[in-house]
Short mmCIF file of C-alpha atoms in Angstrom, two decimals:
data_model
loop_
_atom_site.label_atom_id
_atom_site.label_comp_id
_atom_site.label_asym_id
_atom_site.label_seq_id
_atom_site.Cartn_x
_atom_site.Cartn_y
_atom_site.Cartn_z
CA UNK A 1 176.64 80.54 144.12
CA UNK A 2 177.82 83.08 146.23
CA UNK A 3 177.95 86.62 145.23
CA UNK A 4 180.07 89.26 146.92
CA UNK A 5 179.08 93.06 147.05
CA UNK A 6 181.02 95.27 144.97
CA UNK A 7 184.39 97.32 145.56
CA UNK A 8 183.97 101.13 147.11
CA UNK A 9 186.04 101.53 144.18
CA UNK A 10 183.46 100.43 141.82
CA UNK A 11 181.21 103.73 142.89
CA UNK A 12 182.14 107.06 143.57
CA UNK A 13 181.80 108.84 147.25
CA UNK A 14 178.74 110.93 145.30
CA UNK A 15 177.41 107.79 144.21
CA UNK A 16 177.62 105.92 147.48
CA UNK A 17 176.37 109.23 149.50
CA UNK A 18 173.36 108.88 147.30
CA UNK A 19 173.14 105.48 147.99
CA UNK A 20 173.13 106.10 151.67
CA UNK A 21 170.60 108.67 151.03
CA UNK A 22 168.23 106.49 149.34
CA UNK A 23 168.51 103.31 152.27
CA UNK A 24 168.07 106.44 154.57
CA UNK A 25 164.48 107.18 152.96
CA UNK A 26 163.44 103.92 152.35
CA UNK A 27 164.07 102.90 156.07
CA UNK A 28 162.06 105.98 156.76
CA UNK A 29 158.71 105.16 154.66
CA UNK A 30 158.78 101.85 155.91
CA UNK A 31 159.09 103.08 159.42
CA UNK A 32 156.10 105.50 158.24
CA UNK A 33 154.06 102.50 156.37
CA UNK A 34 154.15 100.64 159.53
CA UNK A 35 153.02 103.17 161.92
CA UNK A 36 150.09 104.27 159.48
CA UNK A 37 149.07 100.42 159.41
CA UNK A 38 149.45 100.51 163.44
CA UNK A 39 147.57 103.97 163.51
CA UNK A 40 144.85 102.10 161.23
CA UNK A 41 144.46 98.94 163.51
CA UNK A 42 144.12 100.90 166.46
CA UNK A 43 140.95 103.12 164.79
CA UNK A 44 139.43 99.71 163.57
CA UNK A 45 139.63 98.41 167.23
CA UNK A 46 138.03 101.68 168.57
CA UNK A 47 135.57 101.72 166.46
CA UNK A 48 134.57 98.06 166.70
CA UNK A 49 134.86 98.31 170.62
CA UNK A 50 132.85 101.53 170.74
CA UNK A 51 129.75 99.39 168.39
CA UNK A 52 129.54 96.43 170.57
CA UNK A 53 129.84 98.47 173.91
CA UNK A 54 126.68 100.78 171.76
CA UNK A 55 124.93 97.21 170.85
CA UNK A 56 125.28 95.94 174.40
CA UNK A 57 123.85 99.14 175.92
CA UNK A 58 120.57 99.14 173.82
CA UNK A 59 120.17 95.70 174.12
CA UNK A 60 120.06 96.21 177.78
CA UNK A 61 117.90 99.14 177.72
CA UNK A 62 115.57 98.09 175.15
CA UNK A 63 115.29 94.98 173.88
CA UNK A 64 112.65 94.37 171.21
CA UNK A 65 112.90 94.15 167.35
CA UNK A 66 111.40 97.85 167.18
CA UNK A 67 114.95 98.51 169.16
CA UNK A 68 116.74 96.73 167.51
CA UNK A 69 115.34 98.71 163.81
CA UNK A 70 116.30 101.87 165.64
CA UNK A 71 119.87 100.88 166.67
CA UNK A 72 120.39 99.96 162.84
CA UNK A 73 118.92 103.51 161.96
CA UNK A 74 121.07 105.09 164.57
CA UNK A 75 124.37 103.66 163.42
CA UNK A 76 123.24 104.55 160.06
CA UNK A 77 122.72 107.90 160.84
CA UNK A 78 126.12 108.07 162.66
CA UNK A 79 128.00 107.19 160.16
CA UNK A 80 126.46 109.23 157.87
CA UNK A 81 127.42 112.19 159.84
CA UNK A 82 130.98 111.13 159.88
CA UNK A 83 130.70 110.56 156.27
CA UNK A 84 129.44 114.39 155.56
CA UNK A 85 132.05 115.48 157.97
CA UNK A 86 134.67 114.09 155.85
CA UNK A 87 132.59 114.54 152.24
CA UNK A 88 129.24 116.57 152.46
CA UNK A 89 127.86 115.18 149.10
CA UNK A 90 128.96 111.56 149.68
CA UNK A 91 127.40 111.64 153.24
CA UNK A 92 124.11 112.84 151.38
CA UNK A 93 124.44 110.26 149.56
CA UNK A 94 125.19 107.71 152.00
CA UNK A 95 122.15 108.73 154.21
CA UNK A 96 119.81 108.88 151.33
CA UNK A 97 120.55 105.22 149.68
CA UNK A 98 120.36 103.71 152.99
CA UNK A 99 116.95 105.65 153.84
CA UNK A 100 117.94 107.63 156.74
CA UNK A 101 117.20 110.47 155.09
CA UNK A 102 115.03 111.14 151.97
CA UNK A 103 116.12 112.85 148.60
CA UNK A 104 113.38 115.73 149.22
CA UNK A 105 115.77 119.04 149.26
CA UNK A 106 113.43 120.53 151.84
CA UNK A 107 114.29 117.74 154.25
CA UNK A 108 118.22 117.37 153.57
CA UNK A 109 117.58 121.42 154.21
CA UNK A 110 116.33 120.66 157.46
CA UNK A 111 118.58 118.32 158.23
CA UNK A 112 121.47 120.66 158.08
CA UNK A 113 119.98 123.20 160.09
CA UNK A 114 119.00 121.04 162.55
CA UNK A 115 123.10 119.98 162.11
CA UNK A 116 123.52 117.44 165.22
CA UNK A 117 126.76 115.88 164.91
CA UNK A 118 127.68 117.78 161.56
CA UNK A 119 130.60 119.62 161.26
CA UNK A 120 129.93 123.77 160.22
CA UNK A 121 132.59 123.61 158.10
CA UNK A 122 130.72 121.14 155.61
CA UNK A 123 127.71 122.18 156.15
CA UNK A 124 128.94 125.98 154.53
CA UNK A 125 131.21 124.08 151.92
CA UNK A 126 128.14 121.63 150.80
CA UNK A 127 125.60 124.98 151.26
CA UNK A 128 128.29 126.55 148.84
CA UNK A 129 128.10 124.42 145.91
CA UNK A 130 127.21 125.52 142.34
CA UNK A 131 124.79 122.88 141.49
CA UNK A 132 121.25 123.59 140.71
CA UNK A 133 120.44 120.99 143.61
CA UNK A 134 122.75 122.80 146.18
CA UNK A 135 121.18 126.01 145.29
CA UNK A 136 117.76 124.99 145.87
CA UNK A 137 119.01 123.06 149.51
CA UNK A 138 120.51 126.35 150.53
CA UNK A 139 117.17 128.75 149.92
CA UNK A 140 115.76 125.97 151.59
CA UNK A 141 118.47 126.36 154.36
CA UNK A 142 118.07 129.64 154.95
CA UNK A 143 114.24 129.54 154.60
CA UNK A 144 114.69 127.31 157.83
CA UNK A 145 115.89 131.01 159.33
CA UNK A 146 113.24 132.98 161.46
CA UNK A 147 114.40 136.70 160.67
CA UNK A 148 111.00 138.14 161.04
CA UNK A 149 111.29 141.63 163.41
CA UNK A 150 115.23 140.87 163.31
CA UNK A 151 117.38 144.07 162.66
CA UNK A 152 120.18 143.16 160.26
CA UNK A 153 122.55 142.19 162.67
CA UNK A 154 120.27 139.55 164.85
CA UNK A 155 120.03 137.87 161.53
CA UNK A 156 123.69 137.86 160.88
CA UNK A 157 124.01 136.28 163.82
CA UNK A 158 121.97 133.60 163.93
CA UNK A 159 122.57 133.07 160.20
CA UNK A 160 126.56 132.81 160.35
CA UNK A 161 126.12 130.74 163.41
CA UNK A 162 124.27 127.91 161.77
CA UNK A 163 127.44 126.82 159.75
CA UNK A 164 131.21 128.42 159.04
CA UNK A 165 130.82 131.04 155.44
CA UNK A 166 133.34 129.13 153.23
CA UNK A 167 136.25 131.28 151.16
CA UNK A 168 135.99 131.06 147.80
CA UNK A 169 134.38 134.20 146.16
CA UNK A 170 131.66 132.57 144.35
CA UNK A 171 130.16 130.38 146.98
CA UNK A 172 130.19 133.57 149.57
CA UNK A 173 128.26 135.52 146.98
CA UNK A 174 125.44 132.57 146.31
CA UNK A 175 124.81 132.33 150.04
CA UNK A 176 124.87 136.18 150.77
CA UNK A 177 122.49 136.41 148.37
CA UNK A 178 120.22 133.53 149.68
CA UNK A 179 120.67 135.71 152.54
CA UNK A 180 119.64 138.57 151.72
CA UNK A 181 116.54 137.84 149.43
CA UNK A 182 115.03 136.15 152.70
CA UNK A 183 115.71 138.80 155.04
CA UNK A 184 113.69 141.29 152.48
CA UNK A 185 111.15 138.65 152.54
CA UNK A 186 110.81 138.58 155.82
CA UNK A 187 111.38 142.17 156.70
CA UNK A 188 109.58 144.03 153.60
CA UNK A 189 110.15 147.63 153.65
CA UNK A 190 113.30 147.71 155.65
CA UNK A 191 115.54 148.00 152.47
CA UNK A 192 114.53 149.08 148.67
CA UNK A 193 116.22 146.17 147.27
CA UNK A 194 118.20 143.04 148.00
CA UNK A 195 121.24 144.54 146.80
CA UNK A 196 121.12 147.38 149.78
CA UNK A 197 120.78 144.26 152.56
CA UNK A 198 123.20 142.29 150.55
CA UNK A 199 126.13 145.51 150.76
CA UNK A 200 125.17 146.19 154.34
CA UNK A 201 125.46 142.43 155.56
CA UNK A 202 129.35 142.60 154.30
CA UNK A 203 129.61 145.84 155.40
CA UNK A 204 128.72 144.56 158.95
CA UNK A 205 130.82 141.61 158.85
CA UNK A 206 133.67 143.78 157.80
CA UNK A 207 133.38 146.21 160.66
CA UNK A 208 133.18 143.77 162.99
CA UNK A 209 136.64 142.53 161.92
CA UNK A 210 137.72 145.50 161.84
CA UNK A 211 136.31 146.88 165.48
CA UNK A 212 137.36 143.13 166.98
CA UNK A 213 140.99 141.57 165.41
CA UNK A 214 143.38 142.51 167.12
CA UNK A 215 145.91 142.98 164.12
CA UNK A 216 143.45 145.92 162.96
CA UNK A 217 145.26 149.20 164.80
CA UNK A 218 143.10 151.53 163.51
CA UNK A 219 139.33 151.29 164.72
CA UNK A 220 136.93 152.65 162.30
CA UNK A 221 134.33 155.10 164.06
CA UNK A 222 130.72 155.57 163.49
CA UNK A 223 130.93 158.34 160.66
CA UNK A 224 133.67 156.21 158.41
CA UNK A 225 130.90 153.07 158.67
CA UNK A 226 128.10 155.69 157.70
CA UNK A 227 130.24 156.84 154.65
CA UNK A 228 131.09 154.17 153.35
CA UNK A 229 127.57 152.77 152.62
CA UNK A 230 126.69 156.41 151.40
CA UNK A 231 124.47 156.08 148.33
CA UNK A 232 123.26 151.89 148.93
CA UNK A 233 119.39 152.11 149.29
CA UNK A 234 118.86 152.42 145.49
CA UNK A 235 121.13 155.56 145.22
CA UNK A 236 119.66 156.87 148.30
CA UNK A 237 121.23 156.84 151.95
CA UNK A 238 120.59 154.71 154.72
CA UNK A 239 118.37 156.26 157.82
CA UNK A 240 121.42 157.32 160.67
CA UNK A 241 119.40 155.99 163.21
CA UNK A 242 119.21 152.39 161.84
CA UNK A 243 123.32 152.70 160.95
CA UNK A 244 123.79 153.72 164.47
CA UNK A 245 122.10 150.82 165.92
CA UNK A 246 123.95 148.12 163.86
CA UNK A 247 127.29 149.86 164.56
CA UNK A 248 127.11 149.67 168.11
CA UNK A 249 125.16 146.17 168.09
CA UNK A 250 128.61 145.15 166.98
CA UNK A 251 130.77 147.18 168.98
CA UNK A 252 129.52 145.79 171.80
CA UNK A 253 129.10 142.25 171.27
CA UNK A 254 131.69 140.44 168.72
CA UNK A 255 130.20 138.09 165.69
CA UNK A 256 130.68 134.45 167.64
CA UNK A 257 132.20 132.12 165.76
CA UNK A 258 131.21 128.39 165.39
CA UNK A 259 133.51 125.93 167.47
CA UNK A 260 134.36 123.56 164.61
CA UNK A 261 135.14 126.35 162.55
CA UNK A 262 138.63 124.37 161.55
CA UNK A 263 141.38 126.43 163.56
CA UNK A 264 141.96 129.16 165.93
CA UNK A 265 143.76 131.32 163.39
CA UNK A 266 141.02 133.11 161.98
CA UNK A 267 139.53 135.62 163.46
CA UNK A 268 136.35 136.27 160.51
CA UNK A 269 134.20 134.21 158.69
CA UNK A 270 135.45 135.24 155.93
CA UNK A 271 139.21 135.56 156.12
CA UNK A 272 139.96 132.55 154.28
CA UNK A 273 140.81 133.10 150.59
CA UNK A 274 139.89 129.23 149.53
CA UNK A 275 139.79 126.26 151.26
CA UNK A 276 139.43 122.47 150.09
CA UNK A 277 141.37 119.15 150.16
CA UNK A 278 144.72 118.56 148.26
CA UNK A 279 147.52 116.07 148.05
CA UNK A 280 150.77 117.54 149.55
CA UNK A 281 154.12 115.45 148.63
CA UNK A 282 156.53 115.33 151.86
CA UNK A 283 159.58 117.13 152.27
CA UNK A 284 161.68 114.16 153.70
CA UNK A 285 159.65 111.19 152.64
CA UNK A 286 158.26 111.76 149.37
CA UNK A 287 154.70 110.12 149.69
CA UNK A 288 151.28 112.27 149.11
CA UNK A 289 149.12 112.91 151.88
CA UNK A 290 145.50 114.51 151.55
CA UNK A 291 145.40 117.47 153.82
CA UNK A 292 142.96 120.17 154.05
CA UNK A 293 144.37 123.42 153.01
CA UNK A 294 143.20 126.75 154.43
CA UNK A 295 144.34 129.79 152.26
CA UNK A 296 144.67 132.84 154.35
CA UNK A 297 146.49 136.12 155.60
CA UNK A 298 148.88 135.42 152.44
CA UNK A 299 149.92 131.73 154.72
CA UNK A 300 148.80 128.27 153.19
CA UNK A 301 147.99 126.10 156.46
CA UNK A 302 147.36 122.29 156.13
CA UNK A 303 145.84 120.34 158.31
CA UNK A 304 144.89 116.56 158.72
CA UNK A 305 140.93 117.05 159.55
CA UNK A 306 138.96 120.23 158.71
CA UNK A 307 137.92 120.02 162.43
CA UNK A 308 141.36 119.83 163.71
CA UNK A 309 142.05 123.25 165.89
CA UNK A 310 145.61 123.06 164.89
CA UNK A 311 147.54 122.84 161.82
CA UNK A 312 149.90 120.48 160.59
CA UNK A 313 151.80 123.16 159.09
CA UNK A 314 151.67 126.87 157.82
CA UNK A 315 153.56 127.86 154.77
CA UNK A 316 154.19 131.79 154.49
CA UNK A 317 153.66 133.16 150.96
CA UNK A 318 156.00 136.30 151.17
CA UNK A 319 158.97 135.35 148.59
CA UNK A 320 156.94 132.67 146.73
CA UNK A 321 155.78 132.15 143.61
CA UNK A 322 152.91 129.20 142.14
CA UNK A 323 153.42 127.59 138.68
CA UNK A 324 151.59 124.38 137.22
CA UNK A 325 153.48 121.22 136.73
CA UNK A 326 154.30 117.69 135.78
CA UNK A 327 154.40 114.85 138.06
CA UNK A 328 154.36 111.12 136.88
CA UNK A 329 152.23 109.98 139.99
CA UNK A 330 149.84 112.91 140.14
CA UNK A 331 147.73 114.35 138.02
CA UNK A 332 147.00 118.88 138.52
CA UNK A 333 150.06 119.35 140.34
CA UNK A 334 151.14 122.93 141.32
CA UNK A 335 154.23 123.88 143.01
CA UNK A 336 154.88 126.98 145.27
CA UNK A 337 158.64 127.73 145.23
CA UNK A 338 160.88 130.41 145.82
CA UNK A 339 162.37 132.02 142.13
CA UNK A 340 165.12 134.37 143.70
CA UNK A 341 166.51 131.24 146.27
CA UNK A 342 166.70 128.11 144.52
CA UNK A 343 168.06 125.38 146.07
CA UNK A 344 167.58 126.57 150.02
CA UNK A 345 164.39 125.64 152.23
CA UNK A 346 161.02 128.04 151.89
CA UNK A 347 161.04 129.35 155.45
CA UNK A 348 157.70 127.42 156.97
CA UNK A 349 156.88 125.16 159.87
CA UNK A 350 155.26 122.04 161.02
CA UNK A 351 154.54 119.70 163.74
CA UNK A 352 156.65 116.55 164.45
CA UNK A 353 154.98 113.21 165.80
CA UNK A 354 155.47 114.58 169.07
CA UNK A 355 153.64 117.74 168.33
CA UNK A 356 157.01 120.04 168.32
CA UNK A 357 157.10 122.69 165.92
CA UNK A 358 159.87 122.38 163.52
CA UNK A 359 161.50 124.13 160.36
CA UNK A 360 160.09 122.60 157.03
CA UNK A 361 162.63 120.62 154.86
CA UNK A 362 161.01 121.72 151.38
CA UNK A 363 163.14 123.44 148.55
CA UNK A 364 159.51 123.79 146.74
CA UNK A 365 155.72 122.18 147.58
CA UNK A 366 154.09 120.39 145.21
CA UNK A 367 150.59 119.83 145.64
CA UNK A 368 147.98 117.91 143.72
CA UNK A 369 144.34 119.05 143.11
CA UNK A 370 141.87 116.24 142.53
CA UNK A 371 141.03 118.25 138.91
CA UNK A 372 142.53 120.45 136.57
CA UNK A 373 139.70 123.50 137.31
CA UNK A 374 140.63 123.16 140.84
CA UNK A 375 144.46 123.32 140.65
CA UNK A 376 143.84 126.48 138.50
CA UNK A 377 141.56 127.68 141.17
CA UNK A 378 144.18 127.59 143.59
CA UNK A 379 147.01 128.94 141.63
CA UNK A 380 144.60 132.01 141.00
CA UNK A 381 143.56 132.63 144.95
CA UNK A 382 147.40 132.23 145.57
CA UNK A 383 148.27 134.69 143.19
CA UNK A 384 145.85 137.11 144.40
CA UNK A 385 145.60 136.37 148.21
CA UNK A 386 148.53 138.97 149.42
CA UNK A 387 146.34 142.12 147.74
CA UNK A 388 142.60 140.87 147.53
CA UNK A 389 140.16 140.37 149.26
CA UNK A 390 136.91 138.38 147.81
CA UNK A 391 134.47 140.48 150.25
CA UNK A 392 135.42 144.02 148.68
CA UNK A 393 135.25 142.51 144.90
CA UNK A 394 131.68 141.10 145.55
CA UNK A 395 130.89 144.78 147.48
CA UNK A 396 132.37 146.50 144.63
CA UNK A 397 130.54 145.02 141.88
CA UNK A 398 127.22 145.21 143.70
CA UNK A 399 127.45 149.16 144.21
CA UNK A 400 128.54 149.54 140.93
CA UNK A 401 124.82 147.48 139.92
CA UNK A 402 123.10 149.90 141.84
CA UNK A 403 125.03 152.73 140.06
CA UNK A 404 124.12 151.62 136.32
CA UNK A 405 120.21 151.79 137.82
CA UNK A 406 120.60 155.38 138.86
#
C-alpha cells in the first residue's frame, strides 16, 4: 500500500519552517557522528601503527624475554602517562594495579617530580586534591624539593616549575602551605613562622604579575612591595635588605612558566579562578561535549585537551548572569545567560573545523558538572570571578592570623 505525503495545506509555513529546521539539524549530527567515528578510526590506526612500528624496533634492538618484560613495562608505563594526562587519579590507578608503579605515597611522590611524559597541569590538579592521601603525596612532593641555602625566590622557582599551581582557592592554599612549612624546614631562622614565608611567597608571585603582564600599567616600585608586607614576621617587619633582593630577583628575571601549562592566555600561575572538566551542550547541534574549562580574567575558555595551547572558544562574562537548572539528559546543569537580552546571541567566539574564528550561535550555555558540589562550585567562582581574586582572600586571612597572635 502506497502512502502519499501530506498536503502543505495540512501544516502551517511555522510548522513546516520548523520542520525544515529539524531535517537541517539532524543532517548536521549525522554529518558530525560520522566524522567523530572517522576522527576515532584514524586515532585507533595511529596508535596501533605507532605499537607495532615500537614492537618491531625493540625486537630488533633487543631481543630476549628480559626485552621483551621491559617493552610490556614500557607500554604500560606509557599509557599510564596518557591516562594521568587525561585523569591524574585514574592514571594512579592504572599504573599501580598493573605494577608499574607501587601504592607507597613516597614513590607516586617521586614519580611526579621526576614527571617524564606527565602533563603540569595534572600533576598541580592531582597535587591539589583534598584527600588525606593527596595531602600526604604532596608533602612528599615537595619534600622531593632541595631549598636548602635558597632565598625565597630560587625556591619559587624551582617549586612552580615542577607543575602548573591550579585555581581553585582551596587547593592553592594546601600547596602554599606544603610550601612553605618545607622552606622553614629547610631554611630555619630565615622567617619566625610559616605564615610570614607563606604571605611573602604570594606576595612575590603577585609582584611579579604585576612588574611582568603587560595589561598591568602601573608598575609597583620597591617601597609599595616593602609596605605592603609591613607587619608579616610575627607582627614584626621584614629586614630591607632581604625585601630588596627578592624585588629585584624578580624584576629582572620573570617567573617562567611551564610549557604545558594549558594556553597562552595566562600570563600567572595563578590567574585562573577554577579550572576542571564539564559537559558543554552545542549551540547549533545540541549534543554534549566534555571540554576543559579555564575560568579567568572574568572569560570562560573551553578547550578540547588541557594541553591544547588554544581554545576552542572563550565566552566573555560582562552582561551575564549563572543560575542552576533542569535538563532531562544531564544531571548539575548550570546555564550562563544574558537577563537584560533574551532571545539574541551572548557575544563570544569559537573555532570552526577549519580553525577560523567565528561568532558563537548561543542564546544561553548550559553546562553540566559531573556532581552537584561541583556545579555549585562553579556557579560560585563565576559569580565572584569579575571582583575577586583567590590570592588576596588567602593573603588576607593569613595576616589577619598573625594579627589575633599579636
Amino acid at each position: 500500500m502506497d502512502f502519499c505525503p501530506a498536503e502543505s495545506t495540512d501544516l502551517s509555513e511555522a510548522e513546516e519552517a520548523e520542520i525544515d529546521t529539524i531535517r537541517q539539524h539532524r543532517q548536521e549530527l549525522l554529518e558530525d557522528i560520522k566524522k567523530l567515528k572517522e576522527e576515532i578510526a584514524e586515532v585507533f590506526a595511529e596508535i596501533e601503527c605507532f605499537q607495532k612500528a615500537e614492537e618491531r624496533q625493540e625486537a630488533d634492538n633487543n631481543p630476549g624475554e628480559q626485552t621483551s618484560k621491559l617493552s610490556q613495562r614500557d607500554k604500560l608505563l606509557s599509557l599510564g602517562r596518557k591516562k594521568f594526562n587525561m585523569d591524574p587519579a585514574k592514571g594512579i590507578q592504572y599504573l599501580i594495579e598493573h605494577q608499574v608503579l607501587s601504592s607507597d605515597l613516597q614513590e607516586i611522590a617521586k614519580f611526579l617530580h621526576k614527571g617524564e611524559g606527565l602533563n603540569k597541569t595534572a600533576i598541580g590538579d592531582y597535587l591539589g586534591g583534598r584527600d588525606p592521601t593527596n595531602i600526604q603525596i604532596l608533602q612528599a612532593f615537595v619534600a622531593c624539593h632541595q631549598f636548602a641555602n635558597l632565598n625565597l625566590v630560587q625556591a619559587l622557582r624551582q617549586f612552580l616549575w615542577s607543575f602548573r599551581l591550579p585555581g581553585e582557592a582551596q587547593k592553592i592554599d594546601r600547596m602554599m602551605e606544603a610550601f612553605a612549612n618545607w622552606y622553614c624546614k629547610c631554611n630555619p631562622g630565615v622567617f619566625q613562622s610559616t605564615d610570614t614565608c607563606y604571605i611573602l611567597s604570594f606576595s612575590i608571585i603577585m609582584l611579579n604579575t604585576s612588574l611582568h603582564n603587560p595589561n598591568v600599567k602601573d608598575k609597583p616600585p620597591f617601597e609599595r612591595f616593602v609596605s605592603i608586607n609591613r607587619g608579616i614576621d610575627n607582627g614584626g617587619d621584614l629586614p630591607e635588605e632581604l625585601l630588596k633582593n627578592l624585588f629585584e630577583s624578580i624584576k629582572n628575571e620573570p617567573f617562567s612558566i611551564p610549557e604545558d601549562d594549558g594556553n597562552d592566555l595566562t600570563h600567572t600561575f595563578f590567574n585562573p579562578n577554577r579550572e576542571g572538566w564539564l559537559l558543554k551542550l552545542g549551540g547549533r547541534v545540541k549534543t554534549w561535549k566534555r571540554r576543559w574549562f579555564i575560568l579567568t580574567d572574568n572569560c570562560l575558555y573551553y578547550f578540547e585537551y588541557t594541553t591544547d595551547k588554544e581554545p576552542l572558544g572563550i565566552i566573555p562574562l560582562e552582561n551575564l548572569s549563572v543560575r542552576k537548572v533542569d535538563d532531562p539528559k544531564k544531571p548539575n546543569c548550570f546555564e550562563l545567560f544574558n537577563p537584560n537580552c533574551k532571545g539574541q546571541k551572548i557575544k563570544a567566539c569559537k573555532t570552526d573545523g577549519d580553525g577560523k574564528v567565528v561568532e558563537g550561535k548561543h542564546q544561553s550555555y548550559k553546562i553540566s558538572a559531573a556532581t552537584p558540589a561541583e556545579r555549585d562550585e562553579w556557579i560560585e567562582a563565576i559569580r565572584t570571578s569579575i571582583t575577586q581574586d583567590p590570592f588576596y582572600d588567602l593573603v588576607s586571612a593569613r595576616k589577619k592570623k598573625i594579627a589575633s597572635k599579636n
